[in-house]
Amino acid sequence: MNDTPLAAIILAAGKGTRMKSDLHKVLHPLAGKPMLGHLIDAVQSLGAVRTVIVTGAGRQQVAAFATPLGLEVAVQAEQLGTAHAVSQAQSALAGFEGDVLILYGDVPLVSSETMARMVARLHAPDAPAVVVLGFRPADTLRYGRIIADQGRILKMVEHKDASAAERAETLCNSGLMAVRASDAWRLLDRVGNENAAGEYYLPDIVMLAGEEGRHSAVIETDADEVAGVNSRAELADVEAIWQKRRRARAMEEGASLLVPETVWFSWDTVIGRDVTIGQNVVFGPGVKVADKVTIHAFCHIEDASVGSGAIIGPYARLRPGADIGENAHVGNFVEIKKARLGQGAKANHLTYIGDADVGAGTNIGAGTITCNYDGFGKYRTQIGERAFIGSNSALVAPVSIGDGAIVAAGSVVTNNVPADALAVARGAQTNRDGWALRFRERSRKG
């Protein structure tokens, strides 16, 4: 990248009617993060000093997301075309002198590397007036076409205005551009709406620059990177593209995915080396997995950390705040929430551990529950190191189990247990000899 200041204009003024949603289209999640957020991350990674979101219907939702991030929001009150939409950002960028990237909020997969290539081409020795990002889709029918010669644009035309010969061209316009601010506003002021749709088309600035004797350039990317989202089905398609790329990256970085297409990552999932992930594992936002972890099939993990060498699942659920220590075991049908399992601790079967601290080397028996909620408040359970909690025990918080203590199976513990003590909190067993035999005999006679 050169030292020229960079700004971005992200167009998000479409009504998104095909989404059939009360949520603004660009705020629909992709890998757990709004589509708009993915673009913002890419732009900020390039060091953009200004970012303006141009929105229309649903502007309050967009502003609520963008403003806390320090971004500016401009409004396109009437949808009069893409050139008109970009021009609405002019006042927000008043006084800005530098390069401007023009992006679309519903085209979320564009990488910072591709954006950097666009800007670099703008500063190539031949100094094009505009750089356009092109692609070659399998189906070209609905896209505007780019007629180019060795990367120099000869003509750009919208599909509905294109001739049969122009429609035969396979190089299509993604709509994404890079342009100098000094050129952008001047060219936009000259754009007219004498076309089939009666709209102000952004690609017209390329032809207007040509009338001034200046050329524009096109660089290409793959169709997946500029896939747009206008419906729920297209959102699912883009999600599939993102997930496929993320799985490939995980494996490149040293993780084994036993059935890759069934593993779903979040936008911020961190996976270490020599991690093995079984089928149908879902990572929600905020997950960090250290090296040499095994995650068996059908686990759901969100906002949790897993220490090196730990074994998770199958069928385990780690909810927000779960912190699994090194070499700890969380087995089948175990749920952990806002709880810490120390190094080597084990909860292997049918257990709920919520709002708790479990010490290193402690064993939690099957069916154990930390009773953390009384209908009004949440309370913590403290379990020391090397303790043993027998199966089918209920630990009624707030309660503390000392280091090395044993809780007998089937106990309901309501008081603290000292270190190295045995707690038995269950009714006394009585046996009545012969009672069962007499009961069966009476039943058969009756």
XYZ file of C-alpha atoms in Angstrom:
446
model
C 0.000 0.000 0.000
C 1.115 3.558 -0.695
C 0.928 6.416 1.774
C -2.136 8.057 0.218
C -5.010 8.329 2.737
C -7.807 5.835 2.132
C -11.547 6.171 2.645
C -14.356 3.725 1.964
C -17.946 4.247 0.923
C -20.148 1.221 1.619
C -23.521 1.282 -0.124
C -26.338 -0.154 1.982
C -29.418 1.763 0.853
C -31.320 -1.130 -0.721
C -34.639 -2.059 0.834
C -33.814 -5.767 0.933
C -37.414 -6.734 0.256
C -36.464 -10.234 -0.915
C -35.048 -11.010 2.536
C -38.556 -10.635 3.983
C -37.129 -9.481 7.296
C -37.466 -6.666 9.821
C -33.672 -6.724 10.106
C -31.736 -4.610 7.615
C -30.237 -6.796 4.898
C -26.597 -5.887 5.562
C -26.998 -6.740 9.258
C -27.947 -10.343 8.642
C -25.209 -12.541 10.116
C -22.526 -14.282 8.150
C -20.538 -16.715 10.319
C -22.096 -15.052 13.355
C -21.223 -11.470 12.382
C -23.277 -8.956 10.360
C -22.324 -8.908 6.696
C -21.520 -5.229 7.026
C -19.076 -6.042 9.818
C -17.012 -8.265 7.546
C -16.515 -5.426 5.077
C -15.699 -2.963 7.837
C -13.035 -5.321 9.204
C -11.442 -5.659 5.770
C -11.421 -1.895 5.217
C -10.003 -1.145 8.646
C -7.244 -3.706 8.170
C -6.066 -1.527 5.255
C -5.856 1.496 7.533
C -8.803 3.412 6.103
C -9.093 6.759 7.875
C -12.743 7.373 6.951
C -15.629 5.008 6.299
C -19.104 6.169 5.287
C -22.134 3.870 5.172
C -24.815 5.059 2.745
C -28.194 3.777 3.822
C -31.887 4.440 3.293
C -34.707 2.345 4.717
C -33.726 0.886 8.069
C -31.136 3.597 8.593
C -31.629 3.545 12.369
C -30.514 -0.088 12.526
C -27.441 0.589 10.412
C -26.558 3.679 12.435
C -26.918 1.736 15.693
C -24.327 -0.743 14.408
C -21.954 1.654 12.645
C -21.864 4.724 14.894
C -20.329 2.986 17.961
C -17.539 1.841 15.633
C -16.721 5.457 14.804
C -18.159 5.253 11.294
C -20.255 7.866 9.547
C -23.707 7.261 8.101
C -25.144 9.098 5.099
C -28.725 8.807 3.855
C -30.039 8.199 0.350
C -33.642 9.274 0.792
C -34.636 8.240 -2.741
C -33.190 5.271 -4.583
C -32.094 6.881 -7.808
C -29.204 4.597 -8.671
C -25.727 3.699 -7.541
C -24.071 6.933 -8.684
C -26.665 8.909 -6.741
C -26.043 6.713 -3.687
C -22.280 7.314 -3.754
C -22.805 11.075 -4.122
C -24.681 11.098 -0.799
C -21.349 10.472 0.940
C -19.778 13.644 -0.457
C -20.616 15.899 2.477
C -19.374 13.301 4.968
C -16.054 13.191 3.091
C -15.792 16.947 2.590
C -12.143 17.952 2.633
C -10.878 14.396 2.231
C -8.050 14.086 -0.274
C -7.024 10.560 -1.042
C -8.285 7.288 -2.504
C -11.847 6.060 -2.168
C -13.003 2.450 -2.258
C -16.641 1.986 -3.270
C -18.077 -1.218 -1.802
C -21.464 -2.856 -1.263
C -22.808 -3.925 2.127
C -24.436 -7.010 0.637
C -21.185 -8.182 -1.007
C -19.388 -9.218 2.189
C -16.661 -11.639 1.073
C -14.328 -9.146 -0.591
C -10.938 -9.541 1.034
C -8.590 -6.803 2.156
C -6.035 -8.274 -0.260
C -8.340 -7.660 -3.209
C -9.110 -4.164 -1.978
C -5.366 -3.513 -1.731
C -4.909 -4.726 -5.311
C -7.533 -2.243 -6.494
C -5.793 0.642 -4.752
C -2.374 -0.475 -5.994
C -3.670 -0.549 -9.576
C -4.976 3.001 -9.116
C -1.395 4.066 -8.358
C 0.258 2.126 -11.188
C 2.486 4.146 -13.535
C -0.314 4.547 -16.130
C -2.507 6.183 -13.406
C -6.016 5.033 -14.406
C -8.879 7.333 -13.453
C -11.010 4.480 -12.084
C -10.234 0.870 -11.179
C -13.132 -1.563 -11.488
C -13.246 -5.053 -9.981
C -14.432 -7.544 -12.574
C -15.270 -11.253 -12.469
C -16.424 -14.038 -14.761
C -19.496 -15.844 -13.329
C -20.891 -19.099 -14.616
C -24.132 -17.238 -15.411
C -23.586 -13.738 -16.817
C -27.198 -12.902 -17.602
C -27.994 -10.306 -14.937
C -24.676 -8.497 -14.652
C -23.330 -5.389 -16.327
C -20.545 -6.094 -18.791
C -17.001 -4.764 -19.105
C -15.478 -4.531 -22.559
C -11.713 -4.337 -22.060
C -8.440 -4.683 -23.929
C -5.494 -5.941 -21.896
C -6.989 -4.567 -18.696
C -7.959 -1.175 -20.123
C -11.700 -0.572 -20.134
C -13.196 0.334 -23.492
C -16.821 0.337 -22.391
C -19.052 -0.567 -19.485
C -22.733 -1.250 -19.985
C -25.612 -2.443 -17.800
C -27.207 -5.718 -18.832
C -30.560 -4.166 -19.670
C -28.854 -1.609 -21.927
C -26.388 -4.040 -23.553
C -26.518 -5.238 -27.146
C -26.431 -8.938 -28.019
C -22.737 -8.690 -28.806
C -22.026 -6.953 -25.496
C -24.004 -9.551 -23.591
C -21.777 -12.202 -25.098
C -18.855 -10.742 -23.136
C -18.041 -12.850 -20.046
C -16.232 -10.174 -18.019
C -18.791 -8.720 -15.612
C -18.882 -5.693 -13.355
C -18.974 -6.378 -9.619
C -19.786 -2.739 -8.923
C -16.729 -2.309 -6.695
C -14.385 0.524 -7.614
C -11.365 2.502 -6.512
C -11.113 6.175 -7.466
C -9.371 9.303 -6.273
C -11.605 11.622 -4.278
C -10.565 14.498 -6.520
C -12.001 12.634 -9.518
C -14.999 11.001 -7.873
C -17.175 13.999 -7.075
C -16.431 15.795 -10.352
C -17.310 12.738 -12.426
C -20.389 11.917 -10.349
C -21.761 15.414 -10.931
C -21.765 14.691 -14.663
C -23.620 11.356 -14.521
C -27.037 11.446 -16.203
C -30.001 9.079 -16.132
C -30.733 8.596 -19.809
C -31.002 4.808 -19.719
C -33.599 2.049 -19.620
C -34.060 2.323 -15.852
C -33.904 6.107 -15.599
C -31.237 5.753 -12.892
C -27.858 7.347 -12.262
C -25.386 4.534 -12.903
C -22.022 4.486 -11.137
C -20.225 2.747 -14.059
C -20.893 5.855 -16.162
C -17.980 7.601 -14.441
C -15.659 5.300 -16.376
C -17.019 6.486 -19.708
C -17.046 10.102 -18.560
C -13.371 9.829 -17.625
C -12.775 8.463 -21.121
C -14.368 11.558 -22.613
C -11.701 13.553 -20.798
C -9.016 11.486 -22.472
C -8.282 9.341 -19.420
C -8.468 5.582 -19.299
C -9.789 3.248 -16.593
C -8.625 -0.238 -15.675
C -10.185 -3.521 -14.604
C -8.668 -6.173 -12.373
C -10.312 -9.553 -11.903
C -11.234 -11.767 -8.981
C -13.169 -15.016 -8.645
C -16.948 -14.950 -8.682
C -17.278 -16.266 -5.122
C -15.500 -13.238 -3.689
C -18.084 -10.831 -5.123
C -21.154 -12.979 -4.485
C -24.048 -10.745 -3.484
C -26.862 -11.372 -1.016
C -30.418 -10.406 -1.889
C -32.346 -13.316 -0.389
C -32.141 -15.897 2.365
C -31.081 -18.508 -0.182
C -28.213 -16.312 -1.395
C -27.191 -15.668 2.211
C -26.979 -19.438 2.719
C -24.871 -19.705 -0.450
C -22.448 -17.047 0.796
C -22.297 -18.726 4.214
C -21.339 -21.971 2.480
C -18.545 -20.193 0.585
C -17.229 -18.613 3.794
C -17.358 -21.890 5.724
C -15.572 -23.804 2.959
C -12.733 -21.281 2.992
C -12.499 -21.311 6.784
C -12.366 -25.107 6.931
C -9.579 -25.124 4.360
C -7.661 -22.563 6.415
C -8.096 -24.593 9.603
C -6.634 -27.664 7.932
C -3.800 -25.651 6.373
C -2.939 -24.385 9.857
C -2.678 -27.894 11.312
C -6.147 -29.011 12.418
C -7.768 -32.291 11.347
C -11.432 -32.095 10.366
C -12.730 -35.640 10.074
C -15.765 -34.628 7.997
C -14.968 -31.037 6.990
C -18.290 -30.114 5.407
C -20.127 -30.735 8.701
C -17.982 -28.406 10.835
C -19.221 -24.812 11.204
C -16.954 -22.007 12.337
C -17.663 -18.498 13.568
C -15.942 -15.432 12.173
C -13.559 -15.260 15.162
C -12.921 -18.944 15.955
C -9.310 -19.620 16.981
C -8.067 -23.185 16.453
C -4.605 -24.437 17.478
C -2.372 -27.027 15.874
C -2.902 -30.789 16.074
C -6.555 -30.274 16.964
C -8.935 -33.032 15.868
C -12.556 -32.076 15.205
C -15.237 -34.689 14.604
C -18.365 -34.385 12.529
C -21.223 -31.967 13.179
C -19.321 -29.631 15.491
C -20.559 -26.025 15.693
C -18.450 -23.120 16.907
C -20.317 -19.992 17.953
C -18.587 -16.632 18.433
C -15.785 -16.209 20.942
C -14.190 -19.680 20.916
C -10.479 -20.314 21.463
C -9.129 -23.850 21.193
C -5.498 -24.543 22.132
C -3.162 -27.140 20.628
C -3.695 -30.917 20.769
C -7.391 -30.730 21.673
C -9.843 -33.423 20.573
C -13.438 -32.376 19.950
C -15.644 -35.346 19.253
C -18.824 -35.343 17.174
C -21.969 -33.296 17.791
C -20.533 -30.651 20.119
C -21.711 -27.042 20.335
C -19.183 -24.521 21.663
C -19.751 -20.789 22.144
C -17.761 -18.038 23.881
C -15.536 -20.624 25.556
C -11.860 -21.508 25.829
C -10.398 -25.006 25.698
C -6.922 -25.712 27.049
C -4.211 -27.824 25.446
C -4.802 -31.574 25.412
C -8.425 -31.370 26.545
C -11.019 -33.831 25.249
C -14.526 -32.573 24.520
C -17.608 -34.646 23.708
C -19.188 -36.292 21.955
C -22.473 -34.439 22.435
C -21.027 -31.827 24.785
C -22.167 -28.230 25.057
C -19.829 -25.465 26.172
C -21.822 -22.314 26.813
C -20.518 -18.764 27.324
C -17.932 -18.504 30.062
C -16.823 -22.137 29.916
C -13.080 -22.368 30.582
C -11.696 -25.875 30.136
C -8.200 -26.442 31.534
C -5.356 -28.437 30.059
C -6.021 -32.179 29.691
C -9.509 -31.829 31.165
C -12.317 -34.091 29.936
C -15.861 -32.960 29.148
C -17.820 -36.000 28.021
C -21.097 -36.920 26.398
C -24.185 -34.912 27.283
C -22.251 -32.599 29.608
C -23.109 -28.916 29.688
C -20.699 -26.300 31.045
C -21.711 -22.665 31.581
C -19.694 -19.854 33.156
C -17.493 -22.421 34.852
C -13.834 -23.309 35.055
C -12.564 -26.902 34.931
C -9.022 -27.141 36.221
C -6.169 -29.104 34.714
C -7.025 -32.773 34.335
C -10.518 -32.413 35.805
C -13.149 -34.772 34.408
C -16.888 -34.544 33.875
C -17.497 -37.456 31.556
C -21.236 -38.120 31.580
C -24.653 -36.445 31.772
C -23.672 -33.501 33.939
C -24.505 -29.803 34.279
C -21.820 -27.512 35.677
C -22.890 -23.884 35.814
C -21.376 -20.950 37.721
C -18.670 -23.116 39.240
C -14.953 -23.538 39.773
C -13.665 -27.102 39.621
C -10.114 -27.745 40.812
C -7.385 -29.694 39.065
C -7.729 -33.480 39.033
C -11.292 -33.495 40.333
C -13.752 -36.118 39.050
C -17.410 -35.216 38.559
C -19.656 -38.279 38.457
C -22.490 -38.914 36.020
C -25.707 -37.039 36.647
C -24.137 -34.359 38.852
C -25.805 -30.940 38.871
C -24.597 -27.657 40.303
C -27.879 -26.072 41.364
C -26.929 -22.477 40.605
C -30.314 -20.747 40.265
C -33.054 -20.304 42.846
C -35.499 -18.512 40.568
C -34.113 -15.075 41.401
C -30.316 -15.161 41.580
C -27.314 -17.152 40.371
C -24.803 -18.581 42.872
C -21.424 -20.253 42.518
C -20.156 -23.672 43.495
C -16.518 -24.050 44.520
C -14.948 -27.504 44.182
C -11.337 -27.973 45.227
C -8.548 -30.052 43.734
C -8.593 -33.865 43.581
C -12.156 -34.005 44.886
C -14.548 -36.804 43.931
C -18.228 -36.036 43.341
C -20.291 -39.223 43.230
C -22.879 -39.856 40.539
C -26.332 -38.299 40.711
C -25.294 -35.634 43.218
C -26.860 -32.175 43.486
C -24.637 -29.375 44.793
C -26.911 -26.551 45.934
C -25.072 -23.259 45.517
C -23.621 -21.336 47.157
C -21.555 -24.223 48.436
C -17.897 -25.194 48.712
C -16.317 -28.649 48.419
C -12.770 -28.787 49.828
C -9.643 -30.269 48.313
C -9.653 -34.074 48.312
C -13.230 -34.302 49.620
C -15.604 -37.064 48.545
C -19.314 -36.572 48.015
C -21.199 -39.856 48.150
C -23.325 -40.770 45.158
C -26.902 -39.558 45.297
C -26.179 -36.765 47.774
C -27.913 -33.382 47.899
C -25.215 -31.124 49.330
C -26.429 -27.877 50.907
C -23.558 -27.190 53.323
C -19.837 -26.770 52.780
C -17.699 -29.920 52.801
C -14.251 -29.643 54.441
C -11.108 -30.803 52.706
C -10.593 -34.600 52.727
C -14.046 -35.166 54.284
C -16.759 -37.570 53.143
C -20.183 -35.984 52.675
C -23.220 -38.253 52.691
C -26.421 -36.294 52.194
C -29.165 -38.811 51.454
C -31.882 -40.683 53.272
C -30.849 -43.766 55.292
C -31.495 -47.069 53.499
C -33.676 -49.693 55.161
C -34.163 -53.297 53.952
C -37.274 -55.352 54.723
C -36.468 -59.021 54.250
C -39.005 -60.986 52.178
C -41.200 -57.951 51.487
C -40.862 -58.148 47.704
C -41.766 -61.853 47.611
C -44.878 -61.293 49.751
C -45.873 -58.334 47.573
C -45.737 -60.420 44.375
C -47.759 -63.248 45.941
C -50.455 -60.857 47.105
C -50.593 -59.240 43.710
C -51.088 -62.546 41.881
C -53.911 -63.567 44.228
C -55.672 -60.249 43.855
